[in-house]
Tab-separated table of C-alpha atoms in Angstrom:
chain	number	residue	atom	x	y	z
S	16	MET	CA	41.046	1.394	158.757
S	17	GLY	CA	40.603	4.882	157.512
S	18	HIS	CA	44.158	6.225	157.629
S	19	LYS	CA	45.054	7.335	154.308
S	20	ASN	CA	48.642	6.710	152.916
S	21	SER	CA	50.523	6.118	149.744
S	22	LYS	CA	49.930	2.307	150.242
S	23	GLY	CA	46.190	2.536	149.830
S	24	ALA	CA	44.671	2.438	153.153
S	25	VAL	CA	40.978	2.333	152.688
S	26	SER	CA	38.479	4.513	154.759
S	27	ILE	CA	34.594	3.366	154.663
S	28	VAL	CA	32.252	6.245	155.061
S	29	ASN	CA	28.385	6.552	155.058
S	30	TYR	CA	27.440	8.625	151.947
S	31	LYS	CA	23.703	9.311	151.677
S	32	GLY	CA	22.796	6.087	153.275
S	33	ARG	CA	25.227	4.020	151.011
S	34	ILE	CA	28.599	2.651	151.794
S	35	ARG	CA	31.456	4.395	149.991
S	36	LEU	CA	35.121	3.137	149.952
S	37	ARG	CA	37.902	5.961	149.482
S	38	TRP	CA	41.682	5.687	149.565
S	39	ARG	CA	44.992	6.925	147.938
S	40	TYR	CA	47.300	5.070	145.747
S	41	GLN	CA	50.308	6.464	144.297
S	42	SER	CA	49.242	9.788	144.924
S	43	LYS	CA	45.893	9.465	143.123
S	44	ARG	CA	42.519	9.399	144.894
S	45	TYR	CA	40.117	6.613	144.319
S	46	SER	CA	36.623	6.053	145.641
S	47	LEU	CA	34.111	3.078	145.135
S	48	ASN	CA	30.556	3.039	145.970
S	49	HIS	CA	29.233	-0.031	147.455
S	50	ALA	CA	25.643	-1.208	148.854
S	51	LEU	CA	23.302	0.108	151.426
S	52	TYR	CA	24.726	1.232	154.702
S	53	ASN	CA	23.974	-1.497	157.257
S	54	LYS	CA	25.758	-4.188	159.364
S	55	THR	CA	25.738	-6.759	156.949
S	56	ASN	CA	27.026	-5.088	154.121
S	57	LEU	CA	29.674	-3.347	156.285
S	58	LEU	CA	31.182	-6.656	156.870
S	59	GLN	CA	31.465	-7.105	153.048
S	60	ALA	CA	32.847	-3.721	152.771
S	61	LYS	CA	35.662	-4.371	155.240
S	62	LYS	CA	36.761	-7.527	153.447
S	63	LEU	CA	36.678	-5.423	150.272
S	64	ALA	CA	38.808	-2.924	151.911
S	65	LEU	CA	41.199	-5.546	152.954
S	66	LEU	CA	41.371	-6.920	149.414
S	67	ILE	CA	42.295	-3.410	148.023
S	68	GLU	CA	45.009	-2.798	150.780
S	69	GLU	CA	46.640	-5.989	150.154
S	70	ASP	CA	46.625	-5.521	146.241
S	71	ALA	CA	48.030	-2.067	146.937
S	72	ALA	CA	50.833	-3.531	149.191
S	73	ASN	CA	51.864	-6.368	146.904
S	74	ASP	CA	51.760	-4.267	143.622
S	75	ARG	CA	48.714	-6.176	142.458
S	76	PHE	CA	46.430	-3.104	142.443
S	77	ASP	CA	43.709	-3.174	139.703
S	78	TYR	CA	43.647	0.344	138.115
S	79	SER	CA	40.300	-0.450	136.489
S	80	LEU	CA	38.703	-1.321	139.800
S	81	ASN	CA	36.756	-4.047	138.043
S	82	ARG	CA	38.595	-6.621	140.648
S	83	TYR	CA	36.624	-4.577	143.532
S	84	LYS	CA	33.178	-4.221	141.952
S	85	GLY	CA	31.906	-7.828	142.380
S	86	LYS	CA	28.427	-8.355	143.303
S	87	PRO	CA	27.957	-8.503	147.262
S	88	GLU	CA	27.437	-11.871	148.599
S	89	SER	CA	24.317	-11.151	150.896
S	90	PRO	CA	21.082	-10.990	149.337
S	91	ALA	CA	20.275	-8.000	151.951
S	92	VAL	CA	22.273	-5.712	149.629
S	93	THR	CA	19.864	-6.006	146.778
S	94	GLU	CA	18.928	-2.518	145.972
S	95	LYS	CA	15.268	-1.577	145.398
S	96	SER	CA	13.591	2.012	145.266
S	97	ILE	CA	11.712	3.097	148.243
S	98	VAL	CA	8.507	2.664	146.290
S	99	GLU	CA	9.381	-1.027	145.655
S	100	TYR	CA	10.173	-1.575	149.105
S	101	PHE	CA	7.040	-0.285	150.313
S	102	GLU	CA	4.963	-2.368	147.661
S	103	GLU	CA	6.655	-5.355	148.866
S	104	TRP	CA	5.881	-4.601	152.596
S	105	THR	CA	2.161	-3.876	151.898
S	106	THR	CA	1.623	-6.886	149.465
S	107	SER	CA	3.615	-9.508	151.178
S	108	TYR	CA	3.533	-8.696	154.779
S	109	LYS	CA	0.445	-6.416	155.398
S	110	GLN	CA	-1.619	-8.480	152.681
S	111	ILE	CA	-2.852	-5.229	151.225
S	112	ASP	CA	-3.400	-4.203	147.679
S	113	CYS	CA	-2.076	-0.645	147.253
S	114	GLU	CA	-4.491	-0.144	144.302
S	115	LEU	CA	-7.423	-0.911	146.279
S	116	HIS	CA	-6.495	0.619	149.543
S	117	THR	CA	-7.048	4.323	149.537
S	118	ASN	CA	-4.611	5.216	152.416
S	119	TYR	CA	-1.561	3.025	151.276
S	120	ASN	CA	-2.195	3.974	147.810
S	121	SER	CA	-1.789	7.784	148.847
S	122	VAL	CA	1.374	6.916	150.932
S	123	ARG	CA	2.802	5.061	147.735
S	124	ASN	CA	1.961	7.961	145.650
S	125	MET	CA	3.659	10.334	148.031
S	126	LEU	CA	6.954	8.256	147.835
S	127	LYS	CA	6.844	8.262	144.192
S	128	LYS	CA	6.807	12.103	144.307
S	129	TRP	CA	9.765	12.315	146.913
S	130	GLY	CA	12.034	10.301	144.437
S	131	GLU	CA	15.158	9.139	145.841
S	132	THR	CA	14.314	8.639	149.558
S	133	ASP	CA	16.211	7.033	152.443
S	134	GLN	CA	16.826	7.285	156.281
S	135	SER	CA	19.063	10.524	155.809
S	136	ASN	CA	16.374	12.721	154.066
S	137	ILE	CA	12.958	11.111	154.776
S	138	LEU	CA	12.165	13.302	157.876
S	139	TYR	CA	12.795	16.492	156.016
S	140	LYS	CA	10.758	15.450	153.048
S	141	PHE	CA	7.674	14.182	155.280
S	142	ASN	CA	7.958	17.521	157.259
S	143	SER	CA	7.924	19.518	153.964
S	144	GLU	CA	4.501	18.278	153.203
S	145	THR	CA	1.368	20.431	154.102
S	146	PHE	CA	-1.039	17.835	155.571
S	147	CYS	CA	-4.099	18.289	157.694
S	148	GLY	CA	-3.696	16.947	160.972
S	149	ALA	CA	-5.468	13.843	160.651
S	150	THR	CA	-3.710	12.890	157.304
S	151	TYR	CA	-0.344	13.761	158.822
S	152	ASN	CA	-0.908	11.346	161.947
S	153	ARG	CA	-2.321	8.786	159.518
S	154	ARG	CA	0.670	8.642	157.221
S	155	LEU	CA	3.191	9.021	160.107
S	156	THR	CA	1.864	5.773	161.680
S	157	MET	CA	2.060	3.974	158.303
S	158	LEU	CA	5.509	5.130	157.650
S	159	LYS	CA	6.789	4.172	161.236
S	160	ASP	CA	5.700	0.778	160.737
S	161	PHE	CA	7.102	0.501	157.368
S	162	ILE	CA	10.505	1.718	158.537
S	163	LYS	CA	10.496	-0.832	161.507
S	164	TRP	CA	10.199	-3.435	158.775
S	165	LEU	CA	13.002	-1.883	156.839
S	166	ILE	CA	15.209	-2.171	159.793
S	167	ARG	CA	14.185	-5.667	160.728
S	168	LYS	CA	15.112	-6.698	157.062
S	169	GLY	CA	18.565	-4.734	157.478
S	170	ILE	CA	17.802	-2.335	154.674
S	171	TRP	CA	17.899	0.668	156.964
S	172	THR	CA	20.149	0.972	160.282
S	173	PHE	CA	18.253	3.345	162.252
S	174	HIS	CA	14.623	4.832	162.536
S	175	PRO	CA	14.524	8.609	161.539
S	176	LEU	CA	10.861	8.992	162.488
S	177	GLN	CA	10.874	7.173	165.851
S	178	ASP	CA	10.605	10.323	167.929
S	179	VAL	CA	8.376	12.361	165.707
S	180	ASN	CA	5.045	12.889	167.589
S	181	PRO	CA	1.651	12.981	165.983
S	182	LYS	CA	0.160	16.521	165.498
S	183	ARG	CA	-2.402	17.899	167.857
S	184	TYR	CA	-5.223	19.383	166.256
S	185	LYS	CA	-8.943	20.258	166.987
S	186	LYS	CA	-11.293	17.622	165.534
S	187	PRO	CA	-14.516	19.088	163.813
S	188	LYS	CA	-17.520	18.622	166.035
S	189	GLN	CA	-19.679	15.971	164.492
S	190	THR	CA	-23.391	16.893	164.157
S	191	THR	CA	-25.611	13.960	164.749
S	192	ASN	CA	-29.148	13.554	163.413
S	193	ILE	CA	-30.640	14.165	166.781
S	194	ASP	CA	-28.599	17.544	167.147
S	195	LEU	CA	-29.833	18.515	163.768
S	196	LEU	CA	-33.410	17.687	164.378
S	197	GLU	CA	-33.198	19.797	167.673
S	198	LYS	CA	-31.957	22.861	165.712
S	199	ILE	CA	-34.775	22.383	163.257
S	200	CYS	CA	-37.319	22.251	166.063
S	201	LYS	CA	-35.925	25.280	167.599
S	202	LEU	CA	-36.254	27.325	164.376
S	203	ILE	CA	-39.667	26.014	163.866
S	204	ASP	CA	-40.642	27.174	167.304
S	205	VAL	CA	-39.332	30.523	166.880
S	206	ALA	CA	-41.046	30.966	163.738
S	207	VAL	CA	-44.342	30.005	165.024
S	208	ARG	CA	-44.000	32.284	168.011
S	209	LYS	CA	-43.185	35.128	165.682
S	210	SER	CA	-46.109	34.344	163.672
S	211	GLU	CA	-48.415	34.388	166.642
S	212	ARG	CA	-46.926	37.598	167.961
S	213	TYR	CA	-48.042	39.366	164.699
S	214	SER	CA	-51.660	37.569	164.266
S	215	PRO	CA	-53.959	39.679	162.003
S	216	TYR	CA	-56.841	38.971	164.513
S	217	ASP	CA	-55.132	40.792	167.435
C-alpha cells in the first residue's frame, strides 16, 4: 500500500484528521476523502483501497468514483461537529444540560466560536485563548475529560491535551468578615486616638 504506479496502487494518508485515499491511474491523479482517521475506519479504507486496485488491474475502474463512495459500514464513522459531540457527551454521559450549567455552556460556546476543530488543531486553538488562570484550568479539565470520551468512542485516535499542564497563578486573597471587622476596629481606634490627642479641653 502506498506505492504509486500506473496500475492504480492506493496510498492512505491522514489529512486533517480524516482518511484520504490517493492514487494514480493511466497517468491521472485521483483522491478520495473517506471518514475520520481512526482504527475502525482505517480497516474500511484498506478494503476500499484494495477494491480500487483490483478494479484498476482488471480494467473495471470506475472513473466517476461512485463505486468507491459507499457509506462506511461502521457506525463509528458517522460524522458530527465537535459541538454536537460535546452536547452528546454532556447530555447522555455527564447528565448535564448545557443550557443550565454555566461552565459547560461556556465551553460549548467556545467550541462554536472555534469552528472546525479536530485533534490536529485543538491545542493551538485552546492556547490562542486569553483566559485567566482559573478559567484556563477549569476548561482544560473539562476538555481533557471530553477528549478521553472521544478516544473511547473511536472518534479521535490520540489525546492532544494529555500533556498540557494547568496554569500556575496567584489566587487573590479572600477577605473574611472577621478580617474586615478587625480592619474597621483598627481604623476606629486610630480615629479615636487622634481625637483624644487634639481635645479642646487640653
